[in-house]
Tab-separated table of N, CA and C in Angstrom:
chain	number	residue	atom	x	y	z
A	1	UNK	N	5.962	-15.295	15.634
A	1	UNK	CA	6.018	-14.074	16.443
A	1	UNK	C	5.927	-12.857	15.534
A	2	UNK	N	5.041	-11.959	15.851
A	2	UNK	CA	4.858	-10.749	15.057
A	2	UNK	C	5.876	-9.704	15.492
A	3	UNK	N	6.579	-9.162	14.535
A	3	UNK	CA	7.553	-8.121	14.807
A	3	UNK	C	6.811	-6.781	14.854
A	4	UNK	N	6.866	-6.107	15.989
A	4	UNK	CA	6.128	-4.854	16.162
A	4	UNK	C	6.583	-3.779	15.183
A	5	UNK	N	7.885	-3.720	14.910
A	5	UNK	CA	8.376	-2.707	13.980
A	5	UNK	C	7.829	-2.968	12.578
A	6	UNK	N	7.814	-4.228	12.148
A	6	UNK	CA	7.262	-4.559	10.835
A	6	UNK	C	5.795	-4.159	10.746
A	7	UNK	N	5.042	-4.403	11.806
A	7	UNK	CA	3.627	-4.023	11.829
A	7	UNK	C	3.469	-2.508	11.747
A	8	UNK	N	4.344	-1.789	12.422
A	8	UNK	CA	4.327	-0.327	12.352
A	8	UNK	C	4.576	0.142	10.913
A	9	UNK	N	5.604	-0.416	10.269
A	9	UNK	CA	5.911	-0.053	8.883
A	9	UNK	C	4.726	-0.401	7.982
A	10	UNK	N	4.153	-1.586	8.166
A	10	UNK	CA	2.996	-1.991	7.367
A	10	UNK	C	1.843	-1.004	7.550
A	11	UNK	N	1.571	-0.611	8.785
A	11	UNK	CA	0.482	0.332	9.060
A	11	UNK	C	0.715	1.671	8.368
A	12	UNK	N	1.927	2.185	8.477
A	12	UNK	CA	2.241	3.488	7.879
A	12	UNK	C	2.171	3.414	6.358
A	13	UNK	N	2.824	2.418	5.769
A	13	UNK	CA	2.892	2.307	4.313
A	13	UNK	C	1.568	1.879	3.694
A	14	UNK	N	0.745	1.119	4.408
A	14	UNK	CA	-0.493	0.604	3.819
A	14	UNK	C	-1.506	1.710	3.549
A	15	UNK	N	-1.324	2.879	4.152
A	15	UNK	CA	-2.185	4.005	3.820
A	15	UNK	C	-1.997	4.412	2.357
A	16	UNK	N	-0.833	4.064	1.767
A	16	UNK	CA	-0.533	4.412	0.383
A	16	UNK	C	-0.919	3.306	-0.593
A	17	UNK	N	-1.072	2.068	-0.114
A	17	UNK	CA	-1.396	0.953	-0.999
A	17	UNK	C	-1.163	-0.372	-0.315
A	18	UNK	N	-1.129	-1.440	-1.122
A	18	UNK	CA	-0.972	-2.795	-0.600
A	18	UNK	C	0.479	-3.062	-0.197
A	19	UNK	N	0.691	-3.416	1.056
A	19	UNK	CA	2.030	-3.699	1.571
A	19	UNK	C	2.111	-5.166	1.973
A	20	UNK	N	3.164	-5.820	1.496
A	20	UNK	CA	3.457	-7.198	1.896
A	20	UNK	C	4.891	-7.210	2.420
A	21	UNK	N	5.074	-7.810	3.583
A	21	UNK	CA	6.409	-7.936	4.179
A	21	UNK	C	6.709	-9.418	4.295
A	22	UNK	N	7.791	-9.847	3.620
A	22	UNK	CA	8.160	-11.265	3.599
A	22	UNK	C	9.515	-11.460	4.261
A	23	UNK	N	9.606	-12.507	5.040
A	23	UNK	CA	10.852	-12.845	5.715
A	23	UNK	C	11.903	-13.285	4.703
A	24	UNK	N	13.142	-12.837	4.927
A	24	UNK	CA	14.288	-13.334	4.175
A	24	UNK	C	15.329	-13.736	5.205
A	25	UNK	N	16.518	-14.086	4.785
A	25	UNK	CA	17.522	-14.642	5.697
A	25	UNK	C	17.666	-13.867	7.002
A	26	UNK	N	18.102	-12.634	6.944
A	26	UNK	CA	18.351	-11.867	8.173
A	26	UNK	C	17.469	-10.635	8.279
A	27	UNK	N	16.366	-10.620	7.581
A	27	UNK	CA	15.506	-9.452	7.612
A	27	UNK	C	14.213	-9.730	6.876
A	28	UNK	N	13.679	-8.687	6.267
A	28	UNK	CA	12.383	-8.777	5.598
A	28	UNK	C	12.416	-7.963	4.311
A	29	UNK	N	11.713	-8.456	3.304
A	29	UNK	CA	11.545	-7.738	2.055
A	29	UNK	C	10.218	-6.999	2.128
A	30	UNK	N	10.193	-5.757	1.597
A	30	UNK	CA	8.985	-4.948	1.629
A	30	UNK	C	8.510	-4.729	0.194
A	31	UNK	N	7.264	-5.140	-0.066
A	31	UNK	CA	6.651	-4.989	-1.384
A	31	UNK	C	5.516	-3.975	-1.288
A	32	UNK	N	5.442	-3.087	-2.277
A	32	UNK	CA	4.362	-2.105	-2.370
A	32	UNK	C	3.648	-2.337	-3.689
A	33	UNK	N	2.366	-2.657	-3.616
A	33	UNK	CA	1.560	-2.952	-4.808
A	33	UNK	C	2.287	-3.915	-5.745
A	34	UNK	N	2.898	-4.946	-5.158
A	34	UNK	CA	3.526	-6.003	-5.929
A	34	UNK	C	4.971	-5.798	-6.322
A	35	UNK	N	5.534	-4.631	-6.055
A	35	UNK	CA	6.931	-4.370	-6.417
A	35	UNK	C	7.797	-4.275	-5.174
A	36	UNK	N	8.993	-4.875	-5.248
A	36	UNK	CA	9.945	-4.806	-4.147
A	36	UNK	C	10.474	-3.381	-4.039
A	37	UNK	N	10.251	-2.745	-2.882
A	37	UNK	CA	10.706	-1.360	-2.707
A	37	UNK	C	11.857	-1.238	-1.724
A	38	UNK	N	12.077	-2.278	-0.895
A	38	UNK	CA	13.160	-2.170	0.073
A	38	UNK	C	13.187	-3.313	1.052
A	39	UNK	N	13.927	-3.097	2.131
A	39	UNK	CA	14.153	-4.114	3.147
A	39	UNK	C	13.919	-3.526	4.538
A	40	UNK	N	13.629	-4.429	5.467
A	40	UNK	CA	13.661	-4.094	6.892
A	40	UNK	C	14.715	-5.003	7.497
A	41	UNK	N	15.731	-4.423	8.079
A	41	UNK	CA	16.812	-5.177	8.721
A	41	UNK	C	17.097	-4.539	10.071
A	42	UNK	N	17.062	-5.341	11.117
A	42	UNK	CA	17.376	-4.822	12.446
A	42	UNK	C	16.506	-3.659	12.864
A	43	UNK	N	15.204	-3.731	12.571
A	43	UNK	CA	14.257	-2.663	12.898
A	43	UNK	C	14.625	-1.330	12.259
A	44	UNK	N	15.182	-1.405	11.052
A	44	UNK	CA	15.478	-0.211	10.268
A	44	UNK	C	14.941	-0.425	8.861
A	45	UNK	N	14.458	0.648	8.236
A	45	UNK	CA	13.912	0.573	6.882
A	45	UNK	C	14.944	1.084	5.894
A	46	UNK	N	15.110	0.332	4.815
A	46	UNK	CA	16.016	0.682	3.725
A	46	UNK	C	15.208	0.630	2.429
A	47	UNK	N	15.198	1.724	1.677
A	47	UNK	CA	14.436	1.771	0.429
A	47	UNK	C	15.364	1.847	-0.767
A	48	UNK	N	14.884	1.293	-1.887
A	48	UNK	CA	15.642	1.343	-3.128
A	48	UNK	C	15.779	2.784	-3.593
A	49	UNK	N	16.832	3.012	-4.369
A	49	UNK	CA	17.045	4.343	-4.929
A	49	UNK	C	16.314	4.450	-6.265
A	50	UNK	N	15.494	5.466	-6.375
A	50	UNK	CA	14.816	5.836	-7.614
A	50	UNK	C	14.907	7.352	-7.703
A	51	UNK	N	14.562	7.947	-8.830
A	51	UNK	CA	14.562	9.419	-8.883
A	51	UNK	C	13.694	10.041	-7.780
A	52	UNK	N	12.545	9.442	-7.507
A	52	UNK	CA	11.662	9.982	-6.460
A	52	UNK	C	12.277	9.844	-5.076
A	53	UNK	N	12.814	8.666	-4.750
A	53	UNK	CA	13.400	8.509	-3.416
A	53	UNK	C	14.641	9.377	-3.262
A	54	UNK	N	15.429	9.513	-4.339
A	54	UNK	CA	16.597	10.403	-4.273
A	54	UNK	C	16.174	11.844	-3.987
A	55	UNK	N	15.062	12.278	-4.591
A	55	UNK	CA	14.597	13.658	-4.411
A	55	UNK	C	13.972	13.868	-3.034
A	56	UNK	N	13.075	12.957	-2.635
A	56	UNK	CA	12.339	13.148	-1.381
A	56	UNK	C	13.129	12.765	-0.135
A	57	UNK	N	14.131	11.919	-0.321
A	57	UNK	CA	14.928	11.458	0.824
A	57	UNK	C	16.388	11.865	0.652
A	58	UNK	N	16.605	13.036	0.097
A	58	UNK	CA	17.960	13.497	-0.227
A	58	UNK	C	18.875	13.515	0.995
A	59	UNK	N	18.313	13.674	2.176
A	59	UNK	CA	19.138	13.734	3.388
A	59	UNK	C	19.350	12.358	4.024
A	60	UNK	N	18.851	11.303	3.382
A	60	UNK	CA	19.009	9.948	3.932
A	60	UNK	C	20.396	9.404	3.625
A	61	UNK	N	20.905	8.664	4.580
A	61	UNK	CA	22.224	8.043	4.438
A	61	UNK	C	22.111	6.798	3.568
A	62	UNK	N	23.084	6.600	2.673
A	62	UNK	CA	23.151	5.375	1.887
A	62	UNK	C	23.930	4.345	2.686
A	63	UNK	N	23.319	3.165	2.884
A	63	UNK	CA	23.953	2.126	3.692
A	63	UNK	C	23.693	0.757	3.085
A	64	UNK	N	24.462	-0.212	3.542
A	64	UNK	CA	24.256	-1.608	3.178
A	64	UNK	C	23.432	-2.253	4.287
A	65	UNK	N	22.207	-2.666	4.018
A	65	UNK	CA	21.397	-3.273	5.084
A	65	UNK	C	21.956	-4.612	5.555
A	66	UNK	N	22.634	-5.329	4.664
A	66	UNK	CA	23.236	-6.613	5.026
A	66	UNK	C	24.407	-6.871	4.094
A	67	UNK	N	25.289	-7.746	4.488
A	67	UNK	CA	26.486	-8.047	3.705
A	67	UNK	C	26.093	-8.582	2.335
A	68	UNK	N	26.696	-8.015	1.305
A	68	UNK	CA	26.433	-8.439	-0.061
A	68	UNK	C	25.299	-7.695	-0.746
A	69	UNK	N	24.647	-6.782	-0.033
A	69	UNK	CA	23.540	-6.039	-0.628
A	69	UNK	C	24.046	-4.822	-1.396
A	70	UNK	N	23.139	-4.228	-2.156
A	70	UNK	CA	23.406	-2.937	-2.789
A	70	UNK	C	23.171	-1.866	-1.725
A	71	UNK	N	23.716	-0.675	-1.966
A	71	UNK	CA	23.420	0.401	-1.024
A	71	UNK	C	21.970	0.819	-1.207
A	72	UNK	N	21.318	1.024	-0.094
A	72	UNK	CA	19.926	1.466	-0.078
A	72	UNK	C	19.832	2.708	0.795
A	73	UNK	N	18.709	3.394	0.693
A	73	UNK	CA	18.502	4.607	1.476
A	73	UNK	C	17.965	4.232	2.859
A	74	UNK	N	18.697	4.616	3.879
A	74	UNK	CA	18.291	4.351	5.262
A	74	UNK	C	17.265	5.403	5.653
A	75	UNK	N	16.056	4.955	5.957
A	75	UNK	CA	14.951	5.865	6.277
A	75	UNK	C	14.581	5.662	7.734
A	76	UNK	N	14.597	6.742	8.499
A	76	UNK	CA	14.331	6.559	9.927
A	76	UNK	C	13.375	7.566	10.532
A	77	UNK	N	13.056	8.652	9.860
A	77	UNK	CA	12.235	9.662	10.536
A	77	UNK	C	11.180	10.293	9.644
A	78	UNK	N	10.790	9.632	8.583
A	78	UNK	CA	9.835	10.218	7.638
A	78	UNK	C	8.434	9.637	7.780
A	79	UNK	N	8.220	8.756	8.750
A	79	UNK	CA	6.975	8.005	8.826
A	79	UNK	C	5.764	8.820	9.262
A	80	UNK	N	5.967	9.938	9.925
A	80	UNK	CA	4.838	10.719	10.438
A	80	UNK	C	4.192	11.583	9.369
A	81	UNK	N	4.862	11.765	8.236
A	81	UNK	CA	4.355	12.615	7.163
A	81	UNK	C	3.646	11.751	6.123
A	82	UNK	N	2.317	11.588	6.286
A	82	UNK	CA	1.539	10.694	5.417
A	82	UNK	C	1.592	11.131	3.955
A	83	UNK	N	1.570	12.431	3.712
A	83	UNK	CA	1.623	12.919	2.325
A	83	UNK	C	2.963	12.570	1.683
A	84	UNK	N	4.040	12.681	2.438
A	84	UNK	CA	5.369	12.319	1.934
A	84	UNK	C	5.440	10.825	1.633
A	85	UNK	N	4.931	10.002	2.533
A	85	UNK	CA	4.941	8.554	2.325
A	85	UNK	C	4.157	8.204	1.060
A	86	UNK	N	2.985	8.812	0.884
A	86	UNK	CA	2.168	8.551	-0.309
A	86	UNK	C	2.918	8.940	-1.576
A	87	UNK	N	3.471	10.141	-1.618
A	87	UNK	CA	4.208	10.614	-2.787
A	87	UNK	C	5.429	9.738	-3.060
A	88	UNK	N	6.137	9.383	-1.994
A	88	UNK	CA	7.328	8.551	-2.111
A	88	UNK	C	7.001	7.179	-2.707
A	89	UNK	N	6.035	6.490	-2.115
A	89	UNK	CA	5.726	5.137	-2.565
A	89	UNK	C	5.100	5.129	-3.957
A	90	UNK	N	4.214	6.080	-4.247
A	90	UNK	CA	3.631	6.160	-5.593
A	90	UNK	C	4.717	6.409	-6.636
A	91	UNK	N	5.625	7.339	-6.344
A	91	UNK	CA	6.699	7.657	-7.280
A	91	UNK	C	7.634	6.478	-7.481
A	92	UNK	N	8.024	5.838	-6.387
A	92	UNK	CA	8.906	4.675	-6.497
A	92	UNK	C	8.243	3.569	-7.304
A	93	UNK	N	6.960	3.333	-7.044
A	93	UNK	CA	6.248	2.266	-7.749
A	93	UNK	C	6.246	2.509	-9.255
A	94	UNK	N	6.035	3.750	-9.669
A	94	UNK	CA	6.006	4.037	-11.109
A	94	UNK	C	7.392	3.940	-11.740
A	95	UNK	N	8.445	4.111	-10.946
A	95	UNK	CA	9.815	4.117	-11.479
A	95	UNK	C	10.497	2.746	-11.431
A	96	UNK	N	10.039	1.873	-10.572
A	96	UNK	CA	10.652	0.547	-10.467
A	96	UNK	C	10.123	-0.355	-11.580
A	97	UNK	N	10.959	-1.266	-12.067
A	97	UNK	CA	10.533	-2.136	-13.161
A	97	UNK	C	9.450	-3.125	-12.718
A	98	UNK	N	8.687	-3.573	-13.688
A	98	UNK	CA	7.687	-4.600	-13.414
A	98	UNK	C	8.395	-5.888	-13.024
A	99	UNK	N	7.723	-6.697	-12.232
A	99	UNK	CA	8.268	-7.985	-11.813
A	99	UNK	C	8.448	-8.870	-13.054
A	100	UNK	N	9.580	-9.524	-13.129
A	100	UNK	CA	9.857	-10.413	-14.262
A	100	UNK	C	8.969	-11.653	-14.169
A	101	UNK	N	8.406	-12.028	-15.304
A	101	UNK	CA	7.583	-13.233	-15.356
A	101	UNK	C	8.460	-14.466	-15.231
A	102	UNK	N	7.971	-15.443	-14.493
A	102	UNK	CA	8.730	-16.693	-14.354
A	102	UNK	C	8.636	-17.470	-15.657
A	103	UNK	N	9.740	-18.080	-16.037
A	103	UNK	CA	9.767	-18.883	-17.258
A	103	UNK	C	8.986	-20.166	-17.056
A	104	UNK	N	8.234	-20.561	-18.087
A	104	UNK	CA	7.455	-21.801	-18.029
A	104	UNK	C	8.351	-23.011	-18.051
A	105	UNK	N	7.838	-24.113	-17.586
A	105	UNK	CA	8.640	-25.346	-17.558
A	105	UNK	C	8.324	-26.219	-18.727
């Protein structure tokens, strides 16, 4: 079953680059150009904190998307501003660490 909210997030974010949304236990992980940028839980978007997200989403509430998680930025009304989404995702991507290589066997 396709989640309409996930498709909406994918549509909005994909204007900035490659978006992959993967199912996890009680929600979804959101990847932008190969880097994990946040979660979707209960039809709400939560993004990791970086200098760019802290600056552009300064009015966003910090919340726990699920029990045991780190606090993330709850984003709920920034999707209509395509320039903001582009700046946000590009900035976050440059600030987040590269994916760790898996160790060989």
